[in-house]
CSV table of C-alpha atoms and ligand atoms in Angstrom, one decimal:
chain,number,residue,atom,x,y,z
A,1,MET,CA,-9.3,-31.5,-10.9
A,2,LYS,CA,-6.9,-31.0,-7.9
A,3,PHE,CA,-8.1,-28.3,-5.4
A,4,SER,CA,-6.0,-25.2,-5.5
A,5,HIS,CA,-6.3,-21.6,-4.4
A,6,LYS,CA,-3.9,-19.0,-5.6
A,7,LEU,CA,-3.0,-15.6,-4.1
A,8,MET,CA,-4.3,-13.9,-7.2
A,9,ASP,CA,-6.4,-15.2,-10.1
A,10,ASN,CA,-5.7,-13.8,-13.5
A,11,ASN,CA,-6.0,-10.1,-12.8
A,12,PHE,CA,-6.1,-9.0,-16.5
A,13,THR,CA,-9.2,-9.2,-18.7
A,14,ASN,CA,-9.7,-9.4,-22.5
A,15,GLN,CA,-10.8,-5.8,-22.4
A,16,ASP,CA,-7.4,-4.8,-20.8
A,17,ILE,CA,-5.6,-6.7,-23.5
A,18,SER,CA,-7.7,-5.1,-26.3
A,19,ALA,CA,-6.9,-1.7,-24.9
A,20,VAL,CA,-3.2,-2.4,-25.1
A,21,ILE,CA,-3.5,-3.8,-28.7
A,22,LYS,CA,-5.4,-0.7,-29.8
A,23,LEU,CA,-2.6,1.5,-28.4
A,24,LEU,CA,0.2,-0.6,-30.0
A,25,LYS,CA,-1.5,-0.4,-33.4
A,26,LYS,CA,-1.8,3.4,-33.4
A,27,LYS,CA,0.2,5.1,-36.1
A,28,ASP,CA,1.6,7.6,-33.6
A,29,ARG,CA,3.7,5.2,-31.6
A,30,ILE,CA,4.5,7.0,-28.4
A,31,PHE,CA,4.6,4.5,-25.6
A,32,THR,CA,6.6,6.5,-23.1
A,33,GLN,CA,4.8,8.8,-20.6
A,34,SER,CA,2.3,10.9,-22.6
A,35,LYS,CA,-1.4,11.6,-23.0
A,36,ASN,CA,-2.8,8.3,-21.6
A,37,VAL,CA,-0.7,8.7,-18.4
A,38,ALA,CA,-2.3,12.2,-18.0
A,39,LYS,CA,-5.7,10.7,-18.7
A,40,PHE,CA,-5.2,7.9,-16.1
A,41,GLU,CA,-4.0,10.3,-13.5
A,42,LYS,CA,-7.1,12.5,-14.1
A,43,SER,CA,-9.5,9.5,-13.9
A,44,TRP,CA,-7.8,8.2,-10.8
A,45,SER,CA,-8.0,11.6,-9.0
A,46,LYS,CA,-11.8,11.6,-9.8
A,47,TRP,CA,-12.3,8.1,-8.6
A,48,LEU,CA,-10.4,8.8,-5.4
A,49,GLY,CA,-11.7,12.3,-4.7
A,50,VAL,CA,-8.4,14.3,-4.8
A,51,LYS,CA,-7.2,17.1,-7.0
A,52,TYR,CA,-3.9,15.6,-8.2
A,53,SER,CA,-2.3,12.2,-8.9
A,54,VAL,CA,1.0,11.3,-10.3
A,55,PHE,CA,1.5,7.9,-12.0
A,56,VAL,CA,4.7,6.1,-11.2
A,57,ASN,CA,6.4,2.8,-11.9
A,58,SER,CA,5.6,1.2,-8.5
A,59,GLY,CA,4.1,1.7,-5.0
A,60,SER,CA,7.7,1.7,-3.7
A,61,SER,CA,8.5,4.6,-5.9
A,62,ALA,CA,5.5,6.4,-4.7
A,63,ASN,CA,6.7,5.8,-1.1
A,64,LEU,CA,10.2,7.1,-1.9
A,65,ILE,CA,8.9,10.2,-3.7
A,66,SER,CA,6.5,11.0,-0.9
A,67,ILE,CA,9.2,10.8,1.8
A,68,THR,CA,11.6,12.8,-0.3
A,69,ILE,CA,8.8,15.6,-0.6
A,70,LEU,CA,8.3,15.4,3.1
A,71,LYS,CA,12.1,16.0,3.6
A,72,ILE,CA,12.2,18.9,1.1
A,73,LEU,CA,9.2,20.6,2.8
A,74,ARG,CA,9.9,19.8,6.5
A,75,GLY,CA,13.6,19.0,6.8
A,76,LYS,CA,15.3,16.3,8.9
A,77,GLY,CA,13.6,14.6,11.8
A,78,GLU,CA,11.7,11.6,13.0
A,79,ILE,CA,8.9,9.7,11.1
A,80,ILE,CA,6.6,7.4,13.0
A,81,VAL,CA,6.3,4.2,11.0
A,82,PRO,CA,4.5,0.8,11.4
A,83,SER,CA,6.3,-2.4,12.3
A,84,LEU,CA,4.0,-4.2,10.0
A,85,THR,CA,4.2,-2.8,6.5
A,86,TRP,CA,6.1,-3.2,3.3
A,87,VAL,CA,9.9,-2.7,3.3
A,88,SER,CA,9.7,0.4,1.1
A,89,ASP,CA,7.7,2.3,3.8
A,90,ILE,CA,10.8,2.1,6.0
A,91,SER,CA,13.6,2.1,3.3
A,92,SER,CA,12.2,5.3,1.9
A,93,VAL,CA,12.7,6.9,5.3
A,94,LEU,CA,16.2,5.6,5.7
A,95,GLN,CA,17.2,6.6,2.1
A,96,ASN,CA,16.2,10.2,3.0
A,97,ASN,CA,18.3,10.1,6.2
A,98,LEU,CA,15.3,10.5,8.4
A,99,SER,CA,14.7,8.5,11.6
A,100,PRO,CA,12.1,5.8,11.6
A,101,ILE,CA,10.3,5.5,15.0
A,102,PHE,CA,8.5,2.1,15.1
A,103,VAL,CA,5.1,1.4,16.7
A,104,ASP,CA,3.3,-1.9,17.3
A,105,ILE,CA,0.0,-2.6,15.7
A,106,ASN,CA,-3.7,-2.8,16.6
A,107,PRO,CA,-4.8,-6.5,16.3
A,108,LYS,CA,-8.3,-5.4,15.1
A,109,ASN,CA,-7.1,-3.8,12.0
A,110,LEU,CA,-3.4,-4.7,11.7
A,111,CYS,CA,-2.5,-1.0,11.3
A,112,MET,CA,-0.5,1.2,13.6
A,113,SER,CA,-1.4,1.4,17.3
A,114,GLU,CA,-3.0,4.8,17.8
A,115,GLU,CA,-2.0,4.8,21.4
A,116,GLN,CA,1.7,4.1,20.5
A,117,ILE,CA,1.8,6.8,17.8
A,118,LYS,CA,0.6,9.4,20.3
A,119,ARG,CA,3.2,8.2,22.9
A,120,LYS,CA,6.0,8.2,20.5
A,121,ILE,CA,5.5,11.8,19.1
A,122,THR,CA,8.3,14.2,20.1
A,123,LYS,CA,9.4,17.7,19.0
A,124,LYS,CA,11.4,16.0,16.3
A,125,THR,CA,8.4,14.3,14.7
A,126,LYS,CA,7.7,15.4,11.1
A,127,ALA,CA,5.2,12.9,10.0
A,128,VAL,CA,3.2,9.8,10.6
A,129,PHE,CA,3.5,7.4,7.6
A,130,LEU,CA,0.5,5.2,8.1
A,131,SER,CA,-0.1,2.0,6.2
A,132,HIS,CA,-3.7,0.7,5.8
A,133,ILE,CA,-2.9,-3.0,6.0
A,134,GLN,CA,-4.7,-5.6,3.9
A,135,GLY,CA,-7.7,-3.4,3.2
A,136,PHE,CA,-8.3,-2.4,6.9
A,137,LYS,CA,-8.5,1.3,7.7
A,138,GLY,CA,-5.9,2.6,10.3
A,139,LEU,CA,-7.5,6.0,10.9
A,140,SER,CA,-9.7,7.5,13.5
A,141,ARG,CA,-11.2,11.0,13.9
A,142,ASN,CA,-9.2,11.3,17.1
A,143,LEU,CA,-5.9,10.6,15.4
A,144,ILE,CA,-6.5,12.9,12.5
A,145,THR,CA,-7.4,15.8,14.9
A,146,PHE,CA,-4.4,15.0,17.1
A,147,LEU,CA,-2.0,15.2,14.2
A,148,LYS,CA,-3.5,18.3,12.8
A,149,LYS,CA,-3.3,20.2,16.1
A,150,ARG,CA,0.4,19.4,16.3
A,151,LYS,CA,1.0,20.1,12.6
A,152,ILE,CA,2.4,16.7,12.0
A,153,MET,CA,2.0,15.5,8.4
A,154,LEU,CA,-0.1,12.4,7.8
A,155,ILE,CA,1.1,10.3,4.8
A,156,GLU,CA,-1.2,7.4,3.9
A,157,ASP,CA,0.1,4.2,2.3
A,158,VAL,CA,-3.1,2.7,0.6
A,159,CYS,CA,-1.1,0.2,-1.5
A,160,GLU,CA,-3.1,-2.6,0.0
A,161,SER,CA,-6.5,-0.9,0.4
A,162,HIS,CA,-7.9,0.7,-2.8
A,163,GLY,CA,-11.5,1.6,-2.2
A,164,ALA,CA,-11.5,1.1,1.6
A,165,THR,CA,-13.2,4.0,3.4
A,166,PHE,CA,-13.3,5.8,6.7
A,167,ASN,CA,-16.6,7.7,7.4
A,168,ASN,CA,-17.7,7.0,3.9
A,169,LYS,CA,-14.7,8.8,2.4
A,170,LYS,CA,-12.0,6.9,0.6
A,171,LEU,CA,-8.7,6.1,2.3
A,172,GLY,CA,-6.0,8.1,0.6
A,173,THR,CA,-7.9,11.4,0.9
A,174,PHE,CA,-7.1,12.1,4.5
A,175,GLY,CA,-3.3,12.6,4.5
A,176,GLU,CA,-1.3,15.3,2.9
A,177,MET,CA,-0.2,12.7,0.4
A,178,SER,CA,-1.2,9.1,-0.3
A,179,ASN,CA,0.4,6.2,-2.1
A,180,PHE,CA,-1.1,3.4,-4.1
A,181,SER,CA,0.4,0.3,-5.8
A,182,PHE,CA,-0.8,-1.3,-9.0
A,183,TYR,CA,1.2,-4.4,-8.6
A,184,TYR,CA,-0.3,-7.6,-10.0
A,185,ALA,CA,-1.5,-8.9,-6.7
A,186,HIS,CA,-3.4,-5.8,-5.6
A,187,HIS,CA,-7.1,-4.6,-6.1
A,188,MET,CA,-6.2,-3.4,-9.7
A,189,SER,CA,-3.0,-3.7,-11.7
A,190,THR,CA,-1.0,-1.9,-14.3
A,191,ILE,CA,1.5,-4.8,-14.3
A,192,GLU,CA,3.8,-2.6,-12.2
A,193,GLY,CA,2.8,0.8,-11.1
A,194,GLY,CA,2.0,3.2,-8.3
A,195,MET,CA,0.2,6.5,-7.7
A,196,ILE,CA,1.0,9.6,-5.5
A,197,CYS,CA,-2.2,11.5,-4.6
A,198,THR,CA,-2.6,15.0,-3.0
A,199,ASN,CA,-4.8,18.1,-2.9
A,200,ASN,CA,-1.7,20.3,-2.5
A,201,LYS,CA,-0.4,21.9,-5.7
A,202,LYS,CA,3.1,22.3,-4.4
A,203,ILE,CA,3.3,18.6,-3.5
A,204,TYR,CA,1.9,17.8,-6.9
A,205,HIS,CA,4.6,19.8,-8.7
A,206,LEU,CA,7.3,18.3,-6.6
A,207,ALA,CA,6.1,14.8,-7.4
A,208,GLN,CA,6.0,15.5,-11.1
A,209,MET,CA,9.6,16.7,-10.9
A,210,LEU,CA,10.9,13.9,-8.6
A,211,ARG,CA,9.4,11.2,-10.8
A,212,SER,CA,11.4,12.5,-13.7
A,213,HIS,CA,15.0,13.4,-12.8
A,214,GLY,CA,14.0,16.5,-10.8
A,215,MET,CA,13.5,18.5,-14.1
A,216,THR,CA,11.4,21.7,-13.9
A,217,ARG,CA,10.0,21.1,-17.4
A,218,GLU,CA,7.9,18.2,-15.9
A,219,ILE,CA,5.8,20.6,-13.9
A,220,SER,CA,2.4,20.8,-15.5
A,221,ASP,CA,2.1,24.6,-14.8
A,222,LYS,CA,3.8,26.6,-17.6
A,223,LYS,CA,4.0,29.7,-15.4
A,224,ILE,CA,6.2,28.0,-12.9
A,225,GLN,CA,8.3,26.5,-15.8
A,226,ASN,CA,8.8,30.1,-17.1
A,227,LEU,CA,9.6,31.4,-13.7
A,228,THR,CA,12.4,28.8,-13.1
A,229,ALA,CA,13.7,29.4,-16.5
A,230,LYS,CA,14.1,33.1,-15.7
A,231,LYS,CA,15.8,32.3,-12.4
A,232,TYR,CA,18.4,30.2,-14.1
A,233,PRO,CA,19.2,32.1,-17.3
A,234,LYS,CA,22.4,30.3,-18.0
A,235,LEU,CA,20.6,26.9,-18.1
A,236,SER,CA,18.7,25.4,-21.0
A,237,PRO,CA,15.0,25.7,-19.9
A,238,LYS,CA,14.5,22.1,-20.9
A,239,PHE,CA,17.3,20.9,-18.7
A,240,ILE,CA,16.9,22.5,-15.2
A,241,PHE,CA,17.4,19.9,-12.5
A,242,LEU,CA,16.1,21.4,-9.4
A,243,HIS,CA,16.4,18.4,-7.1
A,244,PRO,CA,18.6,15.2,-7.2
A,245,ALA,CA,15.9,12.8,-8.1
A,246,TYR,CA,14.9,9.6,-10.0
A,247,ASN,CA,13.4,8.2,-13.2
A,248,PHE,CA,10.3,6.6,-11.7
A,249,ARG,CA,8.0,7.2,-14.8
A,250,ASN,CA,5.5,4.7,-15.9
A,251,ASN,CA,4.3,4.5,-19.5
A,252,GLU,CA,1.4,4.6,-21.9
A,253,ILE,CA,0.8,0.8,-21.8
A,254,GLY,CA,0.5,0.8,-18.0
A,255,ALA,CA,-1.8,3.8,-18.3
A,256,VAL,CA,-4.2,2.2,-20.8
A,257,ILE,CA,-4.3,-0.9,-18.7
A,258,GLY,CA,-5.0,1.3,-15.6
A,259,LEU,CA,-7.8,3.1,-17.4
A,260,SER,CA,-9.3,-0.2,-18.4
A,261,GLN,CA,-9.0,-1.8,-14.9
A,262,LEU,CA,-10.3,1.3,-13.2
A,263,LYS,CA,-13.7,0.8,-14.9
A,264,LYS,CA,-14.4,-2.4,-12.9
A,265,LEU,CA,-12.6,-1.5,-9.7
A,266,ASN,CA,-15.8,-0.6,-7.8
A,267,SER,CA,-17.8,-3.7,-8.8
A,268,ASN,CA,-14.7,-5.9,-8.2
A,269,ASN,CA,-14.3,-4.3,-4.7
A,270,GLN,CA,-18.0,-5.1,-3.9
A,271,ILE,CA,-17.2,-8.8,-4.5
A,272,ARG,CA,-14.1,-8.6,-2.4
A,273,LYS,CA,-16.0,-7.1,0.5
A,274,LYS,CA,-18.6,-9.8,0.3
A,275,ASN,CA,-16.0,-12.5,0.1
A,276,LEU,CA,-14.3,-11.3,3.3
A,277,ILE,CA,-17.5,-11.4,5.2
A,278,THR,CA,-18.2,-14.9,3.9
A,279,PHE,CA,-14.7,-16.1,4.9
A,280,LEU,CA,-14.6,-14.5,8.4
A,281,SER,CA,-18.1,-15.7,9.3
A,282,ASN,CA,-17.4,-19.2,8.3
A,283,LEU,CA,-14.0,-19.5,9.9
A,284,ASP,CA,-13.9,-21.3,13.3
A,285,ASP,CA,-13.2,-18.5,15.8
A,286,ASN,CA,-11.8,-20.9,18.4
A,287,SER,CA,-8.8,-21.5,16.2
A,288,TYR,CA,-8.5,-18.2,14.2
A,289,ARG,CA,-9.0,-14.5,14.8
A,290,THR,CA,-12.2,-13.3,13.2
A,291,ASP,CA,-12.9,-10.2,15.2
A,292,PHE,CA,-11.5,-7.6,12.9
A,293,ASN,CA,-12.8,-4.2,12.5
A,294,VAL,CA,-14.3,-4.6,9.0
A,295,LYS,CA,-16.3,-1.4,8.7
A,296,GLY,CA,-15.2,0.4,5.5
A,297,SER,CA,-12.6,-2.3,4.8
A,298,CYS,CA,-11.8,-3.6,1.2
A,299,ASN,CA,-9.4,-6.5,1.3
A,300,TYR,CA,-7.5,-8.1,-1.6
A,301,ALA,CA,-6.4,-10.9,0.8
A,302,PHE,CA,-8.0,-12.9,3.6
A,303,PRO,CA,-6.3,-12.5,7.0
A,304,LEU,CA,-5.7,-16.0,8.4
A,305,ILE,CA,-4.3,-15.6,12.0
A,306,LEU,CA,-4.0,-18.3,14.4
A,307,LYS,CA,-5.4,-17.4,17.9
A,308,LYS,CA,-2.9,-19.3,19.9
A,309,ALA,CA,0.8,-18.8,19.8
A,310,ASN,CA,1.9,-22.4,19.2
A,311,LEU,CA,4.6,-23.5,16.8
A,312,LYS,CA,3.1,-27.0,16.4
A,313,ASN,CA,-0.2,-25.5,15.3
A,314,ARG,CA,1.6,-23.4,12.9
A,315,ASN,CA,3.3,-26.4,11.3
A,316,LYS,CA,0.0,-28.1,11.1
A,317,LEU,CA,-1.6,-25.2,9.4
A,318,GLU,CA,1.3,-24.8,6.8
A,319,PHE,CA,1.2,-28.5,6.2
A,320,ILE,CA,-2.6,-28.5,5.4
A,321,LEU,CA,-2.3,-25.3,3.3
A,322,LYS,CA,0.5,-26.9,1.2
A,323,LEU,CA,-1.4,-30.3,1.0
A,324,ASN,CA,-4.4,-28.4,-0.5
A,325,ASN,CA,-2.5,-26.2,-2.8
A,326,ILE,CA,-3.6,-23.1,-1.0
A,327,GLU,CA,-1.0,-20.4,-1.6
A,328,PHE,CA,-0.2,-18.3,1.4
A,329,ARG,CA,2.2,-15.8,2.9
A,330,ARG,CA,3.3,-15.8,6.4
A,331,GLY,CA,3.6,-12.6,8.3
A,332,ASN,CA,0.7,-10.8,6.6
A,333,ALA,CA,2.0,-7.5,5.0
A,334,GLY,CA,5.6,-7.6,4.1
A,335,GLY,CA,6.5,-10.8,6.0
A,336,GLY,CA,5.8,-9.7,9.6
A,337,ASN,CA,7.7,-7.6,12.0
A,338,GLN,CA,10.0,-5.3,9.9
A,339,LEU,CA,12.3,-4.9,12.9
A,340,ARG,CA,13.3,-8.5,12.6
A,341,GLN,CA,14.7,-7.9,9.1
A,342,PRO,CA,18.5,-7.9,8.6
A,343,TYR,CA,18.5,-4.3,7.0
A,344,LEU,CA,17.2,-2.9,10.3
A,345,LYS,CA,19.6,-4.7,12.7
A,346,GLU,CA,20.8,-1.4,14.1
A,347,TYR,CA,17.2,-0.4,15.0
A,348,LEU,CA,16.6,-3.7,16.6
A,349,LYS,CA,19.2,-2.8,19.2
A,350,LYS,CA,17.2,0.4,20.1
A,351,ASN,CA,13.8,-1.4,20.1
A,352,ASN,CA,12.8,-4.0,22.6
A,353,LEU,CA,10.7,-6.7,20.9
A,354,LYS,CA,8.7,-7.1,24.1
A,355,ASN,CA,7.1,-3.7,23.2
A,356,PHE,CA,5.9,-5.2,20.0
A,357,LYS,CA,3.7,-8.0,21.1
A,358,GLU,CA,1.0,-7.7,18.5
A,359,VAL,CA,3.2,-7.5,15.5
A,360,GLU,CA,5.3,-10.4,17.0
A,361,HIS,CA,2.1,-12.6,17.0
A,362,ILE,CA,1.5,-11.7,13.3
A,363,HIS,CA,5.1,-12.4,12.5
A,364,PHE,CA,4.9,-16.0,13.7
A,365,TYR,CA,1.2,-16.9,13.4
A,366,GLY,CA,-0.3,-14.5,10.9
A,367,TYR,CA,-1.0,-15.4,7.2
A,368,TYR,CA,-2.9,-14.2,4.2
A,369,ILE,CA,-4.4,-16.0,1.4
A,370,GLY,CA,-6.0,-14.8,-1.8
A,371,ASN,CA,-9.3,-12.9,-2.2
A,372,TYR,CA,-10.2,-11.9,-5.7
A,373,PRO,CA,-13.4,-11.2,-7.8
A,374,SER,CA,-13.6,-14.6,-9.5
A,375,LEU,CA,-13.7,-16.4,-6.1
A,376,ASN,CA,-17.1,-17.7,-5.4
A,377,SER,CA,-18.7,-18.4,-2.1
A,378,LYS,CA,-18.7,-22.2,-2.7
A,379,LYS,CA,-14.9,-22.2,-2.9
A,380,ILE,CA,-14.7,-19.9,0.1
A,381,LEU,CA,-16.7,-22.4,2.2
A,382,LYS,CA,-14.5,-25.2,1.0
A,383,ILE,CA,-11.4,-23.3,2.1
A,384,CYS,CA,-13.0,-22.7,5.5
A,385,SER,CA,-14.0,-26.3,5.9
A,386,ILE,CA,-10.4,-27.4,5.2
A,387,LEU,CA,-9.1,-24.8,7.7
A,388,ASN,CA,-11.7,-25.7,10.3
A,389,SER,CA,-10.9,-29.4,10.1
A,390,ILE,CA,-7.4,-28.9,11.4
A,391,LYS,CA,-7.0,-30.4,14.9
A,392,TYR,CA,-5.0,-27.9,16.8
A,393,VAL,CA,-3.7,-28.3,20.3
A,394,PHE,CA,-5.1,-25.9,22.8
B,1,PLP,C1,1.8,-1.4,2.1
B,1,PLP,C2,2.7,-1.4,0.9
B,1,PLP,N1,3.4,-0.4,0.5
B,1,PLP,C3,4.1,-0.3,-0.6
B,1,PLP,C4,4.2,-1.5,-1.4
B,1,PLP,C5,5.1,-1.4,-2.6
B,1,PLP,O1,4.3,-1.5,-3.8
B,1,PLP,P1,5.0,-2.1,-5.1
B,1,PLP,O2,5.1,-3.6,-5.0
B,1,PLP,O3,4.2,-1.6,-6.2
B,1,PLP,O4,6.4,-1.5,-5.2
B,1,PLP,C6,3.4,-2.6,-1.1
B,1,PLP,C7,3.6,-3.8,-1.9
B,1,PLP,O5,2.8,-4.7,-1.9
B,1,PLP,C8,2.6,-2.6,0.1
B,1,PLP,O6,2.0,-3.7,0.4
């Protein structure tokens, strides 16, 4: 059989499918957001170690709701964002008329440069929207204390790093809010889906409302529902729209898949962690970067980053990857330097790319390939041997 390596092997099991069939066969055919969504939110909160979670239809929706909440709570201002992340981490800031302030990355974890975050904070800074890139942690004790002291909100995007830890505590429990994605390619999937997590009740209620048209009846606390009904006596209590919002709800099918997938998330993550170590320790460190800070990491993809900035080497690598049917993405998270994307052309005028050396390297010479539980070490070694056999120019 021809060799091939996909970005993700079949992420759904027979147990997941059985759970869906069981739901579909129920007499009471409620498939829109209901009991299973609430059950999944509770189970997810328990797994993560937070008080509240709100299940939405994507990680991007989780991003947009979080930044909308930030704007409601803190008003207009600047948000420090990564240059290497997914588009929705930046578009959510723009869509809320907040100003994104870009920082370069740390090559050891591909996350925001702590030194640049600190340097770019001004009186206008409302939050740092930090993405934990491809399973690596982007936090330090120093940064957390620094932000706390200045009352700057930390929002964690953990869409690519379910189960990764910092000081033995899961990522997504450090910020005021955190976001997860359950898209097919990630550590676990609900087909499409996302989660907003928090320990703050006010944020929780805002997320419940914003997910569903801004309606107060969506708040799980009946007392608050009654209070708002009293405040607006001329409105039907079932139709009080407190904020201009969205319909970002998920559904019962996504929730039962989520509940089923969650059962094996920890054991799958153990395999993913082991796979990464096997990959990095067998990759030729003359050609590729292998010196990542892997402590606490939990990757769903292997970082494959050329050491030397050389376009000929890049062409060779892409040729060999294609020849061996190894699926890849260039630019690591989100296709590389966001500042180079057309939607940010106005911001490129204000940001000199010379100050973004690390993300620029990733943009042109950084890749990721798949890391999933069904991948065995024999196959990882085969991939490494293919990659190590490429004759690069030095
Ligand atoms: C860091 C990050 N944030 C947000 C998202 C958006 O998640 P979704 O694809 O579920 O909208 C992604 C998607 O891969 C991501 O990598």
